[in-house]
Backbone as a chain_set.jsonl record, in Angstrom:
{"seq": "XXXXXXXXXXXXXXXXXXXXXXXXXXXXXXXXXXXXXXXXXXXXXXXXXXXXXXXXXXXXXXXXXXXXXXXXXXXXXXXXXXXXXXXXXXXXXXXXXXXXXXXXXXX", "coords": {"N": [[87.495, 56.777, 68.109], [89.026, 58.618, 70.553], [92.673, 58.458, 70.914], [94.17, 58.796, 73.418], [92.281, 58.188, 75.15], [91.79, 55.754, 74.443], [94.123, 54.766, 75.119], [94.226, 54.986, 77.747], [92.056, 53.635, 78.81], [92.472, 51.097, 78.142], [94.706, 50.723, 79.62], [93.637, 50.832, 82.202], [91.868, 48.759, 81.891], [94.039, 46.636, 81.921], [95.441, 46.719, 84.102], [92.803, 46.388, 85.924], [92.569, 43.474, 85.199], [94.602, 42.263, 85.821], [94.938, 42.937, 88.487], [92.732, 41.035, 89.275], [93.492, 38.803, 88.376], [96.093, 37.878, 90.082], [95.24, 38.64, 92.017], [96.145, 41.034, 94.107], [97.204, 44.088, 94.92], [99.325, 45.379, 94.051], [100.614, 46.746, 91.378], [102.37, 48.042, 88.724], [102.536, 49.795, 85.926], [104.63, 50.669, 83.414], [105.024, 53.164, 80.615], [106.577, 52.517, 77.791], [107.319, 53.402, 75.485], [107.622, 56.263, 74.368], [110.128, 56.075, 73.817], [110.661, 55.019, 71.594], [111.546, 55.151, 67.904], [109.684, 54.836, 66.365], [107.029, 55.787, 67.494], [104.358, 54.043, 67.071], [100.948, 52.892, 67.221], [100.83, 50.615, 69.248], [102.218, 49.785, 72.052], [104.827, 49.656, 74.208], [105.619, 48.496, 77.129], [106.622, 48.229, 80.371], [106.04, 46.304, 83.473], [105.063, 45.723, 86.696], [104.708, 43.338, 88.57], [103.628, 42.217, 92.293], [102.925, 39.279, 93.917], [101.403, 36.722, 96.03], [100.598, 34.373, 94.312], [102.85, 33.791, 92.71], [104.052, 32.086, 94.067], [106.536, 29.653, 94.569], [106.684, 29.433, 91.87], [108.479, 29.13, 88.319], [110.015, 31.486, 87.055], [109.368, 31.338, 84.574], [107.003, 30.103, 84.442], [105.706, 31.898, 85.692], [105.85, 34.323, 84.074], [104.515, 33.027, 81.819], [101.608, 33.063, 82.645], [101.102, 35.868, 83.348], [101.326, 36.444, 80.285], [98.797, 34.74, 79.771], [96.744, 36.223, 81.157], [96.629, 38.609, 80.001], [96.276, 37.96, 77.477], [94.541, 39.486, 75.034], [95.096, 41.936, 75.319], [97.672, 42.185, 74.611], [97.937, 40.571, 72.248], [96.588, 42.801, 70.715], [97.291, 45.554, 71.369], [99.556, 45.509, 72.662], [103.294, 46.004, 71.75], [105.47, 45.552, 72.841], [106.714, 43.668, 75.686], [107.858, 44.147, 79.126], [108.508, 41.901, 81.531], [108.121, 42.236, 85.407], [107.918, 39.928, 87.997], [107.371, 39.161, 91.298], [107.092, 37.658, 94.504], [105.419, 38.091, 97.434], [107.078, 37.796, 99.16], [109.668, 38.09, 97.971], [109.839, 40.077, 97.556], [109.642, 42.012, 99.598], [111.941, 41.181, 100.798], [113.942, 41.934, 99.265], [113.569, 44.254, 98.683], [112.353, 45.937, 97.167], [110.997, 48.894, 95.497], [110.589, 50.382, 92.904], [110.862, 50.068, 89.678], [113.173, 50.061, 86.945], [112.384, 51.977, 84.244], [112.862, 50.337, 81.145], [114.885, 51.133, 78.528], [114.788, 51.451, 75.241], [117.501, 51.418, 73.392], [118.151, 50.417, 70.813], [116.325, 51.09, 69.071]], "CA": [[87.893, 57.098, 69.388], [90.504, 59.582, 70.884], [93.775, 57.911, 71.089], [94.507, 59.16, 74.769], [91.103, 57.838, 75.759], [91.507, 54.343, 74.299], [95.368, 54.142, 75.564], [93.939, 55.104, 79.477], [90.677, 52.671, 78.939], [93.012, 49.86, 77.895], [95.64, 50.694, 81.026], [92.889, 50.568, 83.344], [91.578, 47.113, 82.247], [95.201, 45.84, 82.139], [95.634, 46.83, 85.626], [91.933, 45.753, 86.563], [92.578, 42.007, 84.974], [95.934, 41.439, 86.846], [94.734, 42.768, 90.311], [91.941, 40.077, 89.673], [93.844, 37.327, 88.242], [96.657, 37.762, 90.747], [94.666, 39.064, 93.828], [96.862, 41.934, 94.545], [97.081, 45.516, 94.719], [100.75, 46.086, 93.872], [100.772, 46.737, 90.163], [102.887, 49.125, 88.107], [102.518, 49.726, 84.323], [105.53, 52.13, 82.983], [104.914, 53.139, 79.173], [108.432, 52.753, 77.325], [106.921, 54.055, 74.15], [108.079, 57.464, 73.922], [112.048, 55.993, 73.617], [110.886, 54.276, 70.256], [111.757, 56.417, 67.17], [108.543, 54.76, 65.473], [105.603, 55.692, 67.855], [103.227, 53.581, 66.647], [99.897, 52.89, 68.184], [100.832, 49.95, 70.08], [102.823, 50.07, 73.236], [105.918, 49.082, 74.673], [105.519, 48.48, 78.377], [107.032, 47.145, 81.722], [104.922, 46.073, 83.971], [105.53, 45.095, 87.998], [103.562, 42.804, 89.901], [103.885, 41.538, 93.522], [101.331, 38.506, 94.301], [101.531, 35.246, 96.397], [100.48, 33.438, 93.111], [104.066, 33.601, 91.704], [105.155, 31.458, 94.878], [107.372, 28.035, 94.181], [106.524, 28.987, 90.362], [109.35, 29.629, 88.152], [110.09, 32.954, 85.841], [108.949, 31.022, 83.19], [105.53, 29.988, 84.683], [104.986, 33.488, 85.964], [105.525, 35.1, 82.491], [103.454, 32.818, 81.356], [100.662, 33.64, 83.79], [100.91, 37.105, 82.733], [100.823, 36.636, 78.885], [97.38, 34.223, 79.813], [96.244, 37.117, 81.896], [96.387, 39.629, 79.202], [96.269, 37.962, 76.174], [93.887, 40.114, 74.257], [95.842, 42.869, 75.128], [99.372, 41.471, 74.238], [97.601, 40.866, 70.939], [95.819, 44.097, 69.902], [97.728, 46.931, 71.679], [101.207, 45.669, 73.138], [104.264, 45.675, 70.767], [106.907, 44.741, 73.114], [106.19, 43.652, 77.262], [109.084, 43.678, 80.057], [107.665, 41.561, 82.973], [109.038, 41.778, 86.781], [107.308, 39.365, 88.906], [107.79, 39.092, 92.576], [106.112, 37.068, 95.567], [105.432, 39.441, 98.485], [108.512, 37.899, 100.38], [111.132, 38.349, 97.41], [109.601, 41.913, 97.33], [109.944, 42.382, 101.149], [113.416, 40.595, 101.192], [115.042, 42.59, 97.904], [113.428, 45.967, 99.177], [111.964, 46.688, 95.585], [110.2, 49.672, 95.507], [110.025, 50.718, 91.809], [111.69, 49.098, 88.735], [113.611, 51.123, 86.332], [111.934, 51.891, 82.896], [113.476, 49.932, 79.877], [115.072, 52.368, 77.334], [115.158, 50.994, 73.899], [118.168, 51.944, 72.826], [118.543, 50.259, 69.445], [114.853, 51.713, 67.887]], "C": [[89.277, 57.923, 69.571], [91.598, 58.681, 71.193], [94.173, 57.654, 72.306], [93.437, 58.028, 75.595], [91.211, 56.195, 76.086], [92.762, 53.725, 75.189], [94.855, 53.958, 77.076], [93.114, 53.767, 79.47], [91.663, 51.146, 78.833], [93.877, 49.603, 79.291], [94.875, 50.231, 81.771], [92.295, 49.126, 83.458], [92.457, 46.002, 82.204], [95.178, 46.029, 83.53], [94.045, 45.877, 86.471], [92.158, 43.945, 86.289], [93.961, 41.469, 85.997], [95.879, 41.723, 88.021], [93.694, 41.468, 90.415], [92.341, 38.868, 89.887], [94.961, 37.016, 89.326], [96.301, 38.004, 92.453], [95.439, 39.924, 94.25], [96.448, 43.223, 93.828], [98.098, 46.291, 94.174], [101.195, 46.034, 92.532], [101.239, 47.789, 89.35], [102.638, 48.887, 86.755], [103.269, 50.753, 83.916], [105.302, 51.708, 81.253], [106.331, 53.593, 78.72], [108.296, 53.396, 76.19], [107.497, 55.146, 73.596], [109.962, 57.187, 73.508], [111.754, 55.31, 72.282], [110.713, 55.357, 68.94], [110.335, 56.073, 66.243], [107.446, 54.691, 66.091], [104.74, 55.167, 67.176], [102.287, 53.422, 67.466], [100.042, 51.612, 69.26], [102.273, 50.149, 70.733], [103.685, 49.172, 73.651], [106.036, 49.23, 76.019], [106.371, 47.601, 79.208], [106.089, 47.049, 82.814], [106.002, 45.168, 85.348], [104.695, 44.775, 88.338], [103.936, 41.89, 91.081], [102.596, 40.781, 93.647], [102.182, 37.108, 94.858], [101.402, 34.185, 95.269], [101.339, 32.889, 92.31], [104.646, 32.416, 93.22], [105.491, 29.862, 94.556], [107.059, 28.232, 92.541], [107.999, 29.772, 89.385], [109.388, 31.306, 87.164], [109.382, 32.787, 84.672], [107.597, 31.013, 83.149], [104.794, 31.605, 85.073], [104.788, 34.481, 84.884], [104.302, 34.647, 81.971], [102.047, 33.036, 81.572], [100.27, 34.912, 83.22], [100.431, 37.38, 81.225], [99.539, 36.005, 78.806], [96.568, 35.346, 80.098], [95.731, 38.623, 80.89], [96.521, 39.608, 77.761], [95.769, 38.706, 74.923], [94.509, 41.305, 74.227], [97.226, 43.147, 74.219], [98.829, 41.548, 72.545], [97.355, 41.689, 70.088], [96.538, 45.438, 70.609], [99.211, 46.937, 72.296], [102.137, 45.728, 72.076], [105.191, 45.289, 71.537], [106.216, 44.828, 74.878], [107.83, 43.047, 78.07], [107.825, 43.322, 81.359], [108.659, 41.664, 84.125], [107.877, 41.382, 87.601], [107.755, 38.892, 90.209], [106.725, 38.45, 93.526], [106.105, 38.354, 96.631], [106.592, 39.147, 99.297], [109.583, 38.439, 99.514], [111.062, 39.893, 97.358], [110.382, 42.416, 98.437], [111.579, 42.577, 101.069], [114.327, 41.71, 100.521], [114.773, 44.192, 98.075], [113.047, 46.572, 97.723], [110.964, 47.665, 95.748], [109.404, 50.296, 94.154], [111.301, 49.373, 90.981], [112.256, 50.564, 87.636], [112.87, 50.977, 84.851], [113.115, 51.165, 82.051], [114.01, 50.629, 78.642], [115.595, 51.205, 75.842], [116.59, 51.779, 73.503], [118.759, 51.893, 71.544], [116.846, 50.541, 68.365], [115.391, 52.744, 67.277]], "O": [[90.3, 57.854, 68.891], [91.192, 57.903, 72.056], [94.549, 56.513, 72.571], [93.792, 57.227, 76.459], [90.972, 55.543, 77.102], [92.701, 52.663, 75.808], [95.038, 52.87, 77.622], [93.544, 52.83, 80.144], [91.379, 50.196, 79.562], [93.797, 48.565, 79.947], [95.174, 49.124, 82.219], [92.181, 48.443, 84.476], [92.133, 44.823, 82.346], [94.698, 45.049, 84.1], [94.149, 44.996, 87.325], [91.889, 43.192, 87.225], [94.085, 40.458, 86.689], [96.546, 41.075, 88.828], [93.71, 40.831, 91.468], [92.062, 38.057, 90.77], [94.935, 35.829, 89.648], [96.817, 37.708, 93.531], [95.644, 39.516, 95.394], [95.794, 43.467, 92.814], [98.008, 47.478, 93.86], [102.171, 45.311, 92.334], [100.374, 48.653, 89.207], [102.519, 47.714, 86.4], [102.736, 51.86, 83.981], [105.35, 50.6, 80.72], [107.008, 54.564, 79.059], [109.276, 54.049, 75.832], [107.887, 55.106, 72.429], [110.76, 57.998, 73.038], [112.8, 54.958, 71.737], [109.873, 56.257, 68.965], [109.912, 56.938, 65.477], [106.639, 53.841, 65.714], [104.159, 55.985, 66.463], [102.555, 53.765, 68.618], [99.25, 51.674, 70.2], [103.261, 50.566, 70.128], [103.451, 47.969, 73.531], [106.657, 50.257, 76.294], [106.772, 46.487, 78.87], [105.291, 47.98, 82.915], [107.001, 44.454, 85.26], [103.733, 45.514, 88.547], [104.536, 40.842, 90.841], [101.476, 41.282, 93.548], [103.188, 36.589, 94.373], [102.095, 33.169, 95.331], [101.15, 31.987, 91.495], [105.815, 32.034, 93.158], [104.611, 29.032, 94.331], [107.174, 27.209, 91.865], [108.469, 30.847, 89.761], [108.382, 31.92, 86.808], [108.903, 33.645, 83.93], [106.925, 31.588, 82.292], [103.73, 32.149, 84.776], [103.849, 35.269, 84.772], [103.313, 35.327, 81.699], [101.323, 33.194, 80.589], [99.187, 35.037, 82.649], [99.546, 38.164, 80.883], [98.852, 36.448, 77.886], [95.63, 35.538, 79.324], [94.785, 39.39, 81.068], [96.747, 40.536, 76.985], [96.405, 38.63, 73.871], [94.548, 41.862, 73.13], [97.587, 44.038, 73.45], [99.232, 42.4, 71.753], [97.693, 41.601, 68.907], [96.098, 46.489, 70.145], [99.919, 47.934, 72.436], [101.512, 45.341, 71.088], [105.978, 44.53, 70.971], [105.467, 45.719, 75.278], [108.576, 42.103, 77.81], [106.88, 43.933, 81.858], [109.825, 41.296, 83.988], [106.986, 42.172, 87.914], [108.682, 38.084, 90.141], [105.537, 38.706, 93.332], [106.759, 39.39, 96.509], [107.102, 39.992, 100.032], [110.419, 39.18, 100.032], [111.972, 40.701, 97.172], [111.438, 43.045, 98.374], [112.264, 43.592, 101.199], [115.254, 42.275, 101.101], [115.511, 45.112, 97.722], [113.503, 47.638, 97.311], [109.911, 47.221, 96.205], [108.217, 50.618, 94.095], [112.044, 48.465, 91.353], [111.813, 51.713, 87.628], [112.804, 49.854, 84.351], [114.28, 51.452, 82.326], [113.267, 50.561, 77.663], [116.556, 50.451, 75.694], [116.454, 52.99, 73.33], [119.533, 52.721, 71.063], [116.551, 50.167, 67.229], [114.739, 53.383, 66.451]]}, "num_chains": 1, "name": "protein.A"}
């Protein structure tokens, strides 16, 4: 299977799972793999999710939910994952439109 086809298929699967699991349309996935010296087949991703499923949940519990939703992808295709989770209220209050990509300086 073509590398790019597999990559985009996995990305679509991840977006679909996140949207369904967290009942949201606000999801962004950034690929930071290009900043790694050893760019292997596993990806380093940054994910932004805005959902009211995070209301009254600690950051740790929010991240646990994301790991649970993406457990298969994390085990098979993701090398590193940076997670940014917000409720709709937090997102609007802090005027968060985008997140900066995490650049791996030590790779």
